[in-house]
Amino acid sequence: MVIENFTYFKKIKSKLDRIASQKRYDRNTKLLLGKDTVSDISEKDLEKEQVLRARKNLGVIFADLVSFTSFSESVEPQILQEVLNNALDVMTKAIAEYGFRIDNFVGDQIVGLYTESDNPEIVSKQLYRAGVSIIRNLSQDNAKKEDYYLRNGIPAFKVRVGAHMGAATVGFFGGALAKRFTAIGDTMNTGSRIESRALANQFLFSEAVYGQLQKSGFFDELTLGFESLPQDHPYFNISIDEILRG
């Protein structure tokens, strides 16, 4: 009787695990491929991974903390974990508010994808709002924790942010032991390069993003200033002072 019950519950658990796995795949698929993705995906399709491959227009945003590596080497693990998790929480909430999915954490860097719409006007506006929100929210969080940071020798963190938009391939990537559902392509690489050129508390976005914002008249609605940077490509700059004034 005990053996029969154990076998029965084992089967039930296996079925529940499959259902939970299915829901996770559905959720990730909708987030990366968009709201219109068919939700009823068979396990056979999931195993083949065929349904989860697509070429899609999307927005990508990169943000990382400035000089955090040197700080991390000088503090106790407990303080490091507390401070980093708090900063990542502030940044991820800032972009999630505008419909972004967290694609990855790389140390003190976050990568966010916007796939809620492939309308260039909408994508560019959400990229802009998310980038501004990251810097503004982290600056406000620094102010709230100023006394605690001073007592513990923790610096006020600054962040650099880069954004780009374009086509990328989404799907499962990895090896036999580990795979991740993500986006791959030049759009991702360009977004990363743009972020690496930003200064502390600076938001750089590509000409593709700027062009769509200008075309839609979005800047007419803003009090923020911006300028083109004299680099290899015309990246456009929003600084922390302009963000806090806006």
Short mmCIF file of N, CA and C in Angstrom, two decimals, residues 2 8 12 21 38 53 65 68-69 104 113 155 195-196 200 205 218 236 245:
data_model
loop_
_atom_site.label_atom_id
_atom_site.label_comp_id
_atom_site.label_asym_id
_atom_site.label_seq_id
_atom_site.Cartn_x
_atom_site.Cartn_y
_atom_site.Cartn_z
N VAL A 2 1.93 1.24 0.85
CA VAL A 2 2.84 2.39 0.92
C VAL A 2 3.52 2.62 -0.42
N TYR A 8 1.93 6.68 -6.78
CA TYR A 8 0.84 7.58 -7.18
C TYR A 8 1.27 9.05 -7.03
N ILE A 12 1.87 12.17 -9.72
CA ILE A 12 1.22 13.47 -9.58
C ILE A 12 2.26 14.59 -9.60
N SER A 21 6.59 23.66 -15.74
CA SER A 21 7.58 23.91 -16.78
C SER A 21 6.92 24.53 -18.01
N VAL A 38 1.26 32.33 -29.60
CA VAL A 38 0.31 31.29 -29.22
C VAL A 38 0.72 30.71 -27.88
N ARG A 53 11.96 29.99 -31.73
CA ARG A 53 12.99 30.66 -32.51
C ARG A 53 12.32 31.70 -33.39
N LEU A 65 26.92 49.50 -12.85
CA LEU A 65 27.40 50.41 -11.82
C LEU A 65 28.86 50.79 -12.12
N PHE A 68 32.24 49.71 -9.51
CA PHE A 68 31.75 48.79 -8.49
C PHE A 68 32.74 47.65 -8.22
N THR A 69 33.50 47.25 -9.23
CA THR A 69 34.44 46.14 -9.06
C THR A 69 35.47 46.46 -7.99
N ASN A 104 19.32 39.36 -18.35
CA ASN A 104 20.49 38.77 -17.70
C ASN A 104 21.08 39.72 -16.67
N LEU A 113 15.28 43.58 -22.05
CA LEU A 113 14.72 43.51 -23.39
C LEU A 113 13.29 44.03 -23.39
N PRO A 155 30.20 54.10 -1.08
CA PRO A 155 30.04 55.25 -1.97
C PRO A 155 28.62 55.33 -2.54
N GLU A 195 26.64 51.32 -24.24
CA GLU A 195 26.69 51.46 -22.77
C GLU A 195 28.12 51.62 -22.27
N SER A 196 29.06 50.91 -22.89
CA SER A 196 30.45 50.97 -22.45
C SER A 196 31.08 52.34 -22.69
N ALA A 200 29.84 58.22 -16.12
CA ALA A 200 29.06 58.01 -14.90
C ALA A 200 27.79 58.84 -14.92
N PHE A 205 22.01 56.78 -26.08
CA PHE A 205 21.16 55.96 -26.92
C PHE A 205 21.52 56.19 -28.38
N PHE A 218 8.57 63.32 -29.96
CA PHE A 218 8.65 63.03 -28.54
C PHE A 218 9.42 64.10 -27.77
N PHE A 236 23.52 59.79 -28.57
CA PHE A 236 22.90 60.96 -27.97
C PHE A 236 22.90 60.83 -26.46
N ARG A 245 16.49 67.46 -13.44
CA ARG A 245 15.74 68.70 -13.67
C ARG A 245 14.41 68.44 -14.38
#
